[in-house]
Coordinates of C-alpha atoms in Angstrom, one line a residue:
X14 CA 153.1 55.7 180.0
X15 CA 156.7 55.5 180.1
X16 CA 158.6 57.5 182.6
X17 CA 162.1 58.1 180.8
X18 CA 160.1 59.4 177.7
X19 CA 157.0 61.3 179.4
X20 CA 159.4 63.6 181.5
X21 CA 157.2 62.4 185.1
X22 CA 159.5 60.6 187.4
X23 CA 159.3 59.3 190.7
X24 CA 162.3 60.4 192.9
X25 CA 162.8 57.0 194.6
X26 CA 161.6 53.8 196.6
X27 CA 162.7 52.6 200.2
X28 CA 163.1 49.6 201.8
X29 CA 164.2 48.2 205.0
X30 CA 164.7 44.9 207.4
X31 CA 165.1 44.7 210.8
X32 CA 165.6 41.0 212.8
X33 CA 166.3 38.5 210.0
X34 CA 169.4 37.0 208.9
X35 CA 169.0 37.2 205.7
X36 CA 168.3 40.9 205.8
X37 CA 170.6 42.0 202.8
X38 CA 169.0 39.6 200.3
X39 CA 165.4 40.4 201.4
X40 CA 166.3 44.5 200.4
X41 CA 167.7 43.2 196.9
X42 CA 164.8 41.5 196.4
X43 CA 162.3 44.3 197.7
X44 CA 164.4 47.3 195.5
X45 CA 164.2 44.9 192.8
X46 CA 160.0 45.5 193.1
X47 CA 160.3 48.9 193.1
X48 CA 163.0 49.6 190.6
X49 CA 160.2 51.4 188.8
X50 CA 160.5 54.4 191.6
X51 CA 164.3 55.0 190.4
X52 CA 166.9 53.5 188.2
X53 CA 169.9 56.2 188.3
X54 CA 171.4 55.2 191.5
X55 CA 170.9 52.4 194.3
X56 CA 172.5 51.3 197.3
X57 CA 172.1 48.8 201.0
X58 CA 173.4 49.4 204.1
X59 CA 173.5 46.8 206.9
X60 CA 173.6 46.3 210.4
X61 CA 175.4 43.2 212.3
X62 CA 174.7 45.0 215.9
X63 CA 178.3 46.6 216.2
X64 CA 178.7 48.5 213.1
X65 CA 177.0 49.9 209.9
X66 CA 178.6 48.9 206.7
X67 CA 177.2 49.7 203.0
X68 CA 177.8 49.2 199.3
X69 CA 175.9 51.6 196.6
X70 CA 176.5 52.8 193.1
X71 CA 175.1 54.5 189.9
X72 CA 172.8 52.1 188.0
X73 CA 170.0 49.0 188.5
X74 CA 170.1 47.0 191.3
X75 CA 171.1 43.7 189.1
X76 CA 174.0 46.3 187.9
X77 CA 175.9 47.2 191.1
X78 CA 174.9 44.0 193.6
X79 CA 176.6 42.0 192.5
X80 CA 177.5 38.5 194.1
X81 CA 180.9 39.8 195.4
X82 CA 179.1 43.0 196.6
X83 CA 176.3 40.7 198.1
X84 CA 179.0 38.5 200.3
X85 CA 179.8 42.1 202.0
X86 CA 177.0 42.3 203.3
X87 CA 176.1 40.4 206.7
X88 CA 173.8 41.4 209.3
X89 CA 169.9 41.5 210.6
X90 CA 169.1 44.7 209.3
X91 CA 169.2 46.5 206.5
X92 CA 167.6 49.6 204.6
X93 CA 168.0 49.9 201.0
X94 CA 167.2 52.7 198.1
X95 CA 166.4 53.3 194.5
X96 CA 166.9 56.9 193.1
X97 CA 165.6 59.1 190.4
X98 CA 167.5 62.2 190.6
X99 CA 166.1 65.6 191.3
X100 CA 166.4 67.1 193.8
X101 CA 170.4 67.6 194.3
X102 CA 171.2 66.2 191.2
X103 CA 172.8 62.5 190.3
X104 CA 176.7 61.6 191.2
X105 CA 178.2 58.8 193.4
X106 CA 177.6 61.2 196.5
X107 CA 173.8 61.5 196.5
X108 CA 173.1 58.1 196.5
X109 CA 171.4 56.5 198.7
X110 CA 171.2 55.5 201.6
X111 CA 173.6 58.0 202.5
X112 CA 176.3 56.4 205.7
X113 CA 177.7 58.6 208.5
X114 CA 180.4 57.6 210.7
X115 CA 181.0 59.7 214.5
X116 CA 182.4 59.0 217.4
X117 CA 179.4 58.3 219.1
X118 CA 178.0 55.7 216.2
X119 CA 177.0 55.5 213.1
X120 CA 174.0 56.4 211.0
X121 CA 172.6 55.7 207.6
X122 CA 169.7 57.6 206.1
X123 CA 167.4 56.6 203.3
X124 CA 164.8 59.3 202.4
X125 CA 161.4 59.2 199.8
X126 CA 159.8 63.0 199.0
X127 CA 161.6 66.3 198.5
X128 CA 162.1 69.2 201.4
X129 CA 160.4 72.7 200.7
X130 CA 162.6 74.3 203.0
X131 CA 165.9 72.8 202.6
X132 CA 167.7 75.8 201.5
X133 CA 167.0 77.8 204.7
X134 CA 168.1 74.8 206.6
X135 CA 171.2 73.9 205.0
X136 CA 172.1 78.3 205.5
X137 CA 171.4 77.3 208.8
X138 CA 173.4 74.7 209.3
X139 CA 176.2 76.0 207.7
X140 CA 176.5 79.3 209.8
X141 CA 176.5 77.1 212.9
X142 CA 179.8 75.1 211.2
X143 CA 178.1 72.4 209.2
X144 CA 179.7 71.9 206.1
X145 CA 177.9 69.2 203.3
X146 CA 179.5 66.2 201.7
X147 CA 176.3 65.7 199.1
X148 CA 173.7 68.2 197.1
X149 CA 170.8 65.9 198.7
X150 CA 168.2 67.4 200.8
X151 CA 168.4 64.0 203.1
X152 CA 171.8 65.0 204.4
X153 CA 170.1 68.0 206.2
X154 CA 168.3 65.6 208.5
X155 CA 171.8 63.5 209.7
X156 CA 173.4 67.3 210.6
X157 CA 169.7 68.5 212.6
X158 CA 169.9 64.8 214.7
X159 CA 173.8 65.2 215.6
X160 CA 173.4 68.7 216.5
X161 CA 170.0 68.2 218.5
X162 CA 170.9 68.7 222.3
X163 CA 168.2 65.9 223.6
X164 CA 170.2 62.8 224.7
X165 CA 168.1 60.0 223.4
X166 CA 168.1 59.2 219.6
X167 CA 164.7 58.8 219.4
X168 CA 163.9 62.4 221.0
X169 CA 167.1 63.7 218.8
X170 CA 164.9 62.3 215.4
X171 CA 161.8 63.8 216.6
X172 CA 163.1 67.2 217.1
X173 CA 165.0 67.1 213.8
X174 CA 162.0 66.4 211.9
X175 CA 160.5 69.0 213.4
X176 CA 162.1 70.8 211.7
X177 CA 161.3 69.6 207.9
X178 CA 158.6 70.9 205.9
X179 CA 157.9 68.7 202.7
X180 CA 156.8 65.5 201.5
X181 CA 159.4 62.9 203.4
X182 CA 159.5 59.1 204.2
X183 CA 162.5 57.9 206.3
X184 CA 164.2 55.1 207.2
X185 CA 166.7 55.8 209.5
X186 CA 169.6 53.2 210.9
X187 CA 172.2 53.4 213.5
X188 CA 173.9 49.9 214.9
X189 CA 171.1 48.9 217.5
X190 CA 167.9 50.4 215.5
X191 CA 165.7 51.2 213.0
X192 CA 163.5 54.7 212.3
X193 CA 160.7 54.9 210.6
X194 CA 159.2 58.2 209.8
X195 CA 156.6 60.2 207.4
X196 CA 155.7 63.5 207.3
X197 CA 152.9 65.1 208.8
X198 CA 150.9 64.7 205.7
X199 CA 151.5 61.4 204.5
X200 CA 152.8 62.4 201.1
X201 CA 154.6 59.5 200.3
X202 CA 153.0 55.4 200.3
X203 CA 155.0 53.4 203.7
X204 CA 154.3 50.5 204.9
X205 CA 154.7 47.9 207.6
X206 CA 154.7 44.2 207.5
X207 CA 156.9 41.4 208.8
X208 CA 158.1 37.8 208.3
X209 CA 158.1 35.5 211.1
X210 CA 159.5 37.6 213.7
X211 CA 161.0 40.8 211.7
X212 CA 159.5 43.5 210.7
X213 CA 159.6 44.9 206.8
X214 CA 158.8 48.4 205.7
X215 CA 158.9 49.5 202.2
X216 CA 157.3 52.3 199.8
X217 CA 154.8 49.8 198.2
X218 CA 153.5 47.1 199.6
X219 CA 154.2 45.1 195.8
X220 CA 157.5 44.8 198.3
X221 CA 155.8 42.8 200.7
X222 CA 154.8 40.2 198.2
X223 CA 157.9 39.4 196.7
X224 CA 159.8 38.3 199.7
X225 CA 157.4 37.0 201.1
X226 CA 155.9 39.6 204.4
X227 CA 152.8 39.9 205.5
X228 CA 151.1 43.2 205.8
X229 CA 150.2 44.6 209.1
X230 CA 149.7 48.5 208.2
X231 CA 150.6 51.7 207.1
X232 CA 152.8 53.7 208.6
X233 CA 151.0 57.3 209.9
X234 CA 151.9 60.7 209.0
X235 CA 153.5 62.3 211.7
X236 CA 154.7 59.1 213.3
X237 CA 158.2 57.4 214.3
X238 CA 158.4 53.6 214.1
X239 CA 161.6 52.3 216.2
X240 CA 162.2 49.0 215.9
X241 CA 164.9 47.3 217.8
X242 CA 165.6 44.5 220.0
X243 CA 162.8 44.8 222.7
X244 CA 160.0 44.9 219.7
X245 CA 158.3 47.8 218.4
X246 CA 157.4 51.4 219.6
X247 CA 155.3 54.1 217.8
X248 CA 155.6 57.7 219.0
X249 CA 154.4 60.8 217.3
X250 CA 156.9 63.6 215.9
X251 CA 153.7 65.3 214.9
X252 CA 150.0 66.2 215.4
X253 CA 147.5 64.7 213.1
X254 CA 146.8 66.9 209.8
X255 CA 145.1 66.6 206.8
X256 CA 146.3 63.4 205.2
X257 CA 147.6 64.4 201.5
X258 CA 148.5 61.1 199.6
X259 CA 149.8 62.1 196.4
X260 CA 147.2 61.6 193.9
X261 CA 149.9 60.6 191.2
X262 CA 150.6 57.4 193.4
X263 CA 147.4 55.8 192.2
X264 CA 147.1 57.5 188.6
X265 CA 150.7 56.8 188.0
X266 CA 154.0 55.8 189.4
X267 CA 152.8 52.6 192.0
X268 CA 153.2 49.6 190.4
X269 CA 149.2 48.1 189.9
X270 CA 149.5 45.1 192.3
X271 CA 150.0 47.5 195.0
X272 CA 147.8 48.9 198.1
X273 CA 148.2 52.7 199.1
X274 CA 145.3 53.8 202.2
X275 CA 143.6 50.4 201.7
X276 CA 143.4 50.7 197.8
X277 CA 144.1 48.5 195.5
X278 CA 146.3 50.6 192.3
X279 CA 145.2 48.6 189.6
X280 CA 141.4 48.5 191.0
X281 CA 141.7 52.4 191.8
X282 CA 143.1 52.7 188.0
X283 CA 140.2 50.8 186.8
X284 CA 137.6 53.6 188.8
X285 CA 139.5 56.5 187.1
X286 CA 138.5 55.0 183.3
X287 CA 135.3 54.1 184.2
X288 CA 134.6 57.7 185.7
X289 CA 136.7 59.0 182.4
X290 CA 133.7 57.2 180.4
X291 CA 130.9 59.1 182.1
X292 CA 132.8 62.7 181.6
X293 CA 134.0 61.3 178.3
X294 CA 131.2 59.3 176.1
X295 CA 132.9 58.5 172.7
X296 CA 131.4 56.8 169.5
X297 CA 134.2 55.1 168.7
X298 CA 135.7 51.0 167.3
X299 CA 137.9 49.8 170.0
X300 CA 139.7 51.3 173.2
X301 CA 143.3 50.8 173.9
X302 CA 145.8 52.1 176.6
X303 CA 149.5 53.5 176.5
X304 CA 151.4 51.0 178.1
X305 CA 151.8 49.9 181.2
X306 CA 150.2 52.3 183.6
X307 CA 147.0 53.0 181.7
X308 CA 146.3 49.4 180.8
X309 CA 144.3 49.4 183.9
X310 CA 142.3 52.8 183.5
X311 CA 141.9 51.7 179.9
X312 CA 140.1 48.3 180.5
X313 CA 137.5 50.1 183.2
X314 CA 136.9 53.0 180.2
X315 CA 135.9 50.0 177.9
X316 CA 134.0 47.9 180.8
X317 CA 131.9 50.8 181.6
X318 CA 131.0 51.8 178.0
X319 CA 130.9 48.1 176.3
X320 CA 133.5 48.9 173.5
X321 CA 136.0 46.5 173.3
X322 CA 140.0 46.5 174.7
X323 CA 142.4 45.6 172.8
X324 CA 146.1 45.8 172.7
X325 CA 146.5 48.7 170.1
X326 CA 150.3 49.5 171.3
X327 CA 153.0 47.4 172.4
X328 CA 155.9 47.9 174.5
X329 CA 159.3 46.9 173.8
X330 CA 160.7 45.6 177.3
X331 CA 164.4 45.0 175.2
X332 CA 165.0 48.8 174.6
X333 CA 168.3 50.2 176.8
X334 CA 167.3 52.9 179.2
X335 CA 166.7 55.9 177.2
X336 CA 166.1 58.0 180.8
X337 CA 169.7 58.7 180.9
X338 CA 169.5 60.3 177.8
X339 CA 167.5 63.8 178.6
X340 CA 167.4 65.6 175.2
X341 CA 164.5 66.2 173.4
X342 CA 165.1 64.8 170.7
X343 CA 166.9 61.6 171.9
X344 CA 163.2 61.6 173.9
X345 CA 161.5 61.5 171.0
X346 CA 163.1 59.3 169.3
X347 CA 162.8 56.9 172.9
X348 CA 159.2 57.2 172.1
X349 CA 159.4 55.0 168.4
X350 CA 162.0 52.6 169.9
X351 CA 159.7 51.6 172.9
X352 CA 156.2 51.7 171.5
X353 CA 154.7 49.9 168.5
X354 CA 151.1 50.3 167.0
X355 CA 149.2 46.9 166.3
X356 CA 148.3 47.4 162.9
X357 CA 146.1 44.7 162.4
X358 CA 143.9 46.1 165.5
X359 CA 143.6 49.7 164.5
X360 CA 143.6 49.8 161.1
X361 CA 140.5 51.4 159.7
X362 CA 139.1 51.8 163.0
X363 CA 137.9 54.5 165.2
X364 CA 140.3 54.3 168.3
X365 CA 140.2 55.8 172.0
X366 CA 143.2 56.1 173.2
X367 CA 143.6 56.2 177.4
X368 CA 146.4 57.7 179.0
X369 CA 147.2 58.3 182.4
X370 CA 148.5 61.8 182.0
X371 CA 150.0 64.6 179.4
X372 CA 153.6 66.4 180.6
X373 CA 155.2 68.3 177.8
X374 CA 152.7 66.5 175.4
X375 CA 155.8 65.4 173.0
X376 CA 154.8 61.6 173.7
X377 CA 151.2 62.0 173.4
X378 CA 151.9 63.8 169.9
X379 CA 153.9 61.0 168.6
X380 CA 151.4 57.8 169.8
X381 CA 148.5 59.2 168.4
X382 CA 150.8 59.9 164.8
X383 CA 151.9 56.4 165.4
X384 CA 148.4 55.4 165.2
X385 CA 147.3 57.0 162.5
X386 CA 150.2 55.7 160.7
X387 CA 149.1 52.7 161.3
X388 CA 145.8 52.6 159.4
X389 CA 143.6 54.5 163.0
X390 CA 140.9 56.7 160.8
X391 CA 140.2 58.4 164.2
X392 CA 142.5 58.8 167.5
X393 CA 140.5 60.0 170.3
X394 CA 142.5 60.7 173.6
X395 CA 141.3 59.9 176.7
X396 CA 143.8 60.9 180.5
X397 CA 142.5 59.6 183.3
X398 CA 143.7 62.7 185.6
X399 CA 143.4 66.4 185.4
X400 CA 145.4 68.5 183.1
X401 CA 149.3 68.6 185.0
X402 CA 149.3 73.1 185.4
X403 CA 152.0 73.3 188.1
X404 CA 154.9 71.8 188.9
X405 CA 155.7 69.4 192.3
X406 CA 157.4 70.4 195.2
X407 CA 157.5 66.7 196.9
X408 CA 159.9 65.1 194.9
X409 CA 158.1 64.4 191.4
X410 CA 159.8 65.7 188.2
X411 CA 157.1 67.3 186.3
X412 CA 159.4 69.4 185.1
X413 CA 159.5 73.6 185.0
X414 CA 156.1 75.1 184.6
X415 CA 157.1 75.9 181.3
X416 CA 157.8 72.5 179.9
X417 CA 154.4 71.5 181.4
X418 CA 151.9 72.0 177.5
X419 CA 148.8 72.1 180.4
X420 CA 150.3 75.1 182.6
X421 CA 149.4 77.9 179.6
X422 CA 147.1 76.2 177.1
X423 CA 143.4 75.3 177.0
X424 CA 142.5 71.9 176.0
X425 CA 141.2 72.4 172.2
X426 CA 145.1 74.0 172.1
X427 CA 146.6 71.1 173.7
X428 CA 144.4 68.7 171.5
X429 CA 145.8 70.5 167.8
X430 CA 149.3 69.9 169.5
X431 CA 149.0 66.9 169.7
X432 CA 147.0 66.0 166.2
X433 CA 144.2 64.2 168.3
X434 CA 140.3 64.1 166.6
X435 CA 139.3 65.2 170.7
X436 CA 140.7 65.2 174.0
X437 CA 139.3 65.0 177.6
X438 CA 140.9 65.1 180.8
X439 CA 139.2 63.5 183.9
X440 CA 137.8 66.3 186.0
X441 CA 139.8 66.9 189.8
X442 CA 135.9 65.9 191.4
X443 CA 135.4 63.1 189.0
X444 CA 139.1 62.3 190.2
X445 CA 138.1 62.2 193.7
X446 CA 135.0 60.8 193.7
X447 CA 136.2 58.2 192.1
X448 CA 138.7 56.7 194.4
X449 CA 137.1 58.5 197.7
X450 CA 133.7 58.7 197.2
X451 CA 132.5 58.7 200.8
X452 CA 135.7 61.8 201.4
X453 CA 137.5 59.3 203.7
X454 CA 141.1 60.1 202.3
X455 CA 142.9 63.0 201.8
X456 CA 144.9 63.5 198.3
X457 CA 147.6 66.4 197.4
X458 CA 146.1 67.3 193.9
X459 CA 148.8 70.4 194.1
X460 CA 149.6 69.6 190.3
X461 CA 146.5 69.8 189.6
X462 CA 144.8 72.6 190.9
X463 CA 147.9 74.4 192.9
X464 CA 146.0 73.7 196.1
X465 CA 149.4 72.5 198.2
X466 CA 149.4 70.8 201.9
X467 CA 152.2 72.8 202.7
X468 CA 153.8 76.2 202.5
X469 CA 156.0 76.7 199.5
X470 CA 159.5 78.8 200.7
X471 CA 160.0 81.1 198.1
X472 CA 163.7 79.7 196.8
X473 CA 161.7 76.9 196.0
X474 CA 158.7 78.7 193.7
X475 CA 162.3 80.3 192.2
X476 CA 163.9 76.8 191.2
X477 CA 160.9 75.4 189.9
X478 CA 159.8 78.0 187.9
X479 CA 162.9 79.0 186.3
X480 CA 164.4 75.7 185.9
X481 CA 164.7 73.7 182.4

């Protein structure tokens, strides 16, 4: 479903280039592919070997790199950012990646996931004389590496991160090289590839594809990736834990024609419907999905139970962004101006409806009046996840536990809400077993089931439950 309108957005995408000349255009081109993980705020830094240099702004990439702003930037490296803002809020200042000047050199910062302890570390910091330019949680990591007493960078980055507790993926940049880093967990998708002779890493590997890189792995949680001139070096910041993908990766915000652990999105979407049709049999004409992430659960609900797929809603790719407009009922209205029912395909027919999930249940409400509207004598819904109870500490906005209709309703409540003939949520096993069958992976189902892979400081549980 649509992000702007559903209230679930992903806080942002990475990207980064290390040993090719044309290392700024290859990061416009890899933001471009994952615009879909933030379109508030974007920004490149480069790297000619002597000094960092950046240009960044409030808007799409097409929006603020520009030609003129392109011709600024020359070197062999690069890291670049989209942003959704949440954590820290929007503004100029917070986006990323965020540039730091010294006298002993430079450093730029991009960051992917949400800290769970920030607040204790910025009180920290601040007693010891820190003062902070930004609201961002990522600034906290540039203060912990200058003010690390080790006397190598990579030893300084390692004890910094330490020192983090949350969902993180880094790339960090000084003049001569490039950091790589995820948490302990793996929270976040990052991935390695290269062309020719450089190395690429990005949030999906969708990334990889467009300008051209070949995959060579993923990066591993609890590991440091420097890259520089004498080639590649992997140290570990961390001891192995339980690896804790975020399930909401695959079910939601990666674009389909990307890999996360080895899995293919649009082939693990695919699993989810057809698990959703053995938990969820339906009588029913003709099976359509909410445009564009459910297309894929959608068509493996109607391969596994034989009723046709058909293209019962269509999107409206010509619509403004209605994101940046965060009232209700401006949300509501986003909801008419970007989906359209197909008349002549529901129209005195018995529809299911697949969706990948239900937030405040605003959106859901208005698709299946939509269909109905349009001739539908039955709207069955269908999510291919678990009901959304809690609220994400890594860097997803599923907003305050109260906007979340799941957190305090059962599902024959949530189902006269939304004016639906029935409504069935994919179980958290069938969930699993569907895309891990064999219990090879590990998956943060936090939202889920409030199981989280790490502690949660209580200044945290304060924001989130109070917030909105």
């Amino acid at each position: 479903m649509l992000a702007e309108i559903k209230g679930l957005n992903e806080e942002c995408g990475i990207f980064g280039v290390w040993g090719h000349q044309d290392a700024a255009q290859l990061t416009y081109y890899g933001l471009h592919s994952l615009q879909h993980r933030g379109q508030e705020g974007t920004g490149i830094v480069v790297s000619d070997g002597k000094k960092l240099k950046g240009v960044k702004g409030e808007g799409l990439v097409t929006e603020i790199f520009t030609t003129e702003a392109m011709s600024q930037l020359t070197g062999s490296a690069a890291i670049g950012h989209v942003r959704y803002a949440t954590a820290g809020g929007g503004g100029y200042e917070n986006v990323q990646p965020l540039l730091f000047h010294s006298q002993s050199g430079s450093l730029a910062l991009a960051h992917n996931g949400n800290l769970v302890n920030v607040n204790s570390l910025k009180h920290q910091l601040e007693t010891q004389g820190s003062i902070f330019q930004t609201s961002s949680d990522t600034e906290v990591l540039a203060h912990l590496i200058r003010r690390s007493g080790f006397p190598y960078m990579n030893d300084k980055v390692k004890n910094a991160l330490s020192m983090l507790k949350g969902a993180y993926a880094y790339l960090i940049m000084t003049e001569t090289e490039l950091m790589v880093a995820l948490d302990p967990h793996g929270l976040r998708p990052l991935s390695l590839g290269c062309i020719g002779d450089a190395y690429v890493v990005a949030s999906e590997t969708c990334a990889f594809d467009v300008v051209g890189a070949e995959y060579i792995r993923d990066i591993m949680p609890g590991e440091l990736l420097i890259i520089n001139q004498n080639g590649l070096t992997s140290e570990r910041f961390a001891m192995s834990t339980t690896k804790a993908i975020c399930m909401m990766e695959y079910v939601y915000f990666s674009r389909p024609d990307s890999n996360i652990q080895g899995i293919n999105v649009h082939t693990a979407r695919k699993k989810l419907g057809k698990r959703l049709a053995i938990e969820a049999p339906i009588d029913a004409d003709v099976v359509t999905g909410v445009p564009d992430s459910s297309i894929s659960a959608a068509i493996g609900y109607a391969e596994a139970t034989g009723i046709p797929y058909e293209m019962g809603l269509i999107k409206n790719k010509y619509v403004g962004r209605t994101f940046i407009q965060p009232s209700q009922s401006l949300r509501e209205q986003g909801v008419k101006m970007k989906l359209s029912p197909v008349r002549g395909v529901v129209e005195g027919k018995r529809v299911i409806m697949v969706d990948d999930s239900i937030v405040r249940g605003t959106t859901s409400r208005r698709i299946v009046n939509m269909l109905k509207d349009a001739g539908a004598t039955e709207v069955h819904v269908v999510i291919s996840s678990p009901p959304i109870k809690n609220p994400c500490f890594y860097g997803i906005d599923t907003s305050s536990k109260e906007e979340l209709i799941a957190s305090d309703r059962s599902v024959e409540e949530i189902r006269q809400l939304i004016g639906a003939d029935s409504l069935t949520f994919l179980s958290v096993d069938g969930m699993v077993k569907a895309l891990d069958p064999e219990g090879i992976n590990g998956f943060c189902l936090g939202c889920f089931n409030g199981n989280y892979p790490t502690e949660i400081y209580p200044d945290t549980l304060q924001y989130y439950y109070q917030k909105g």
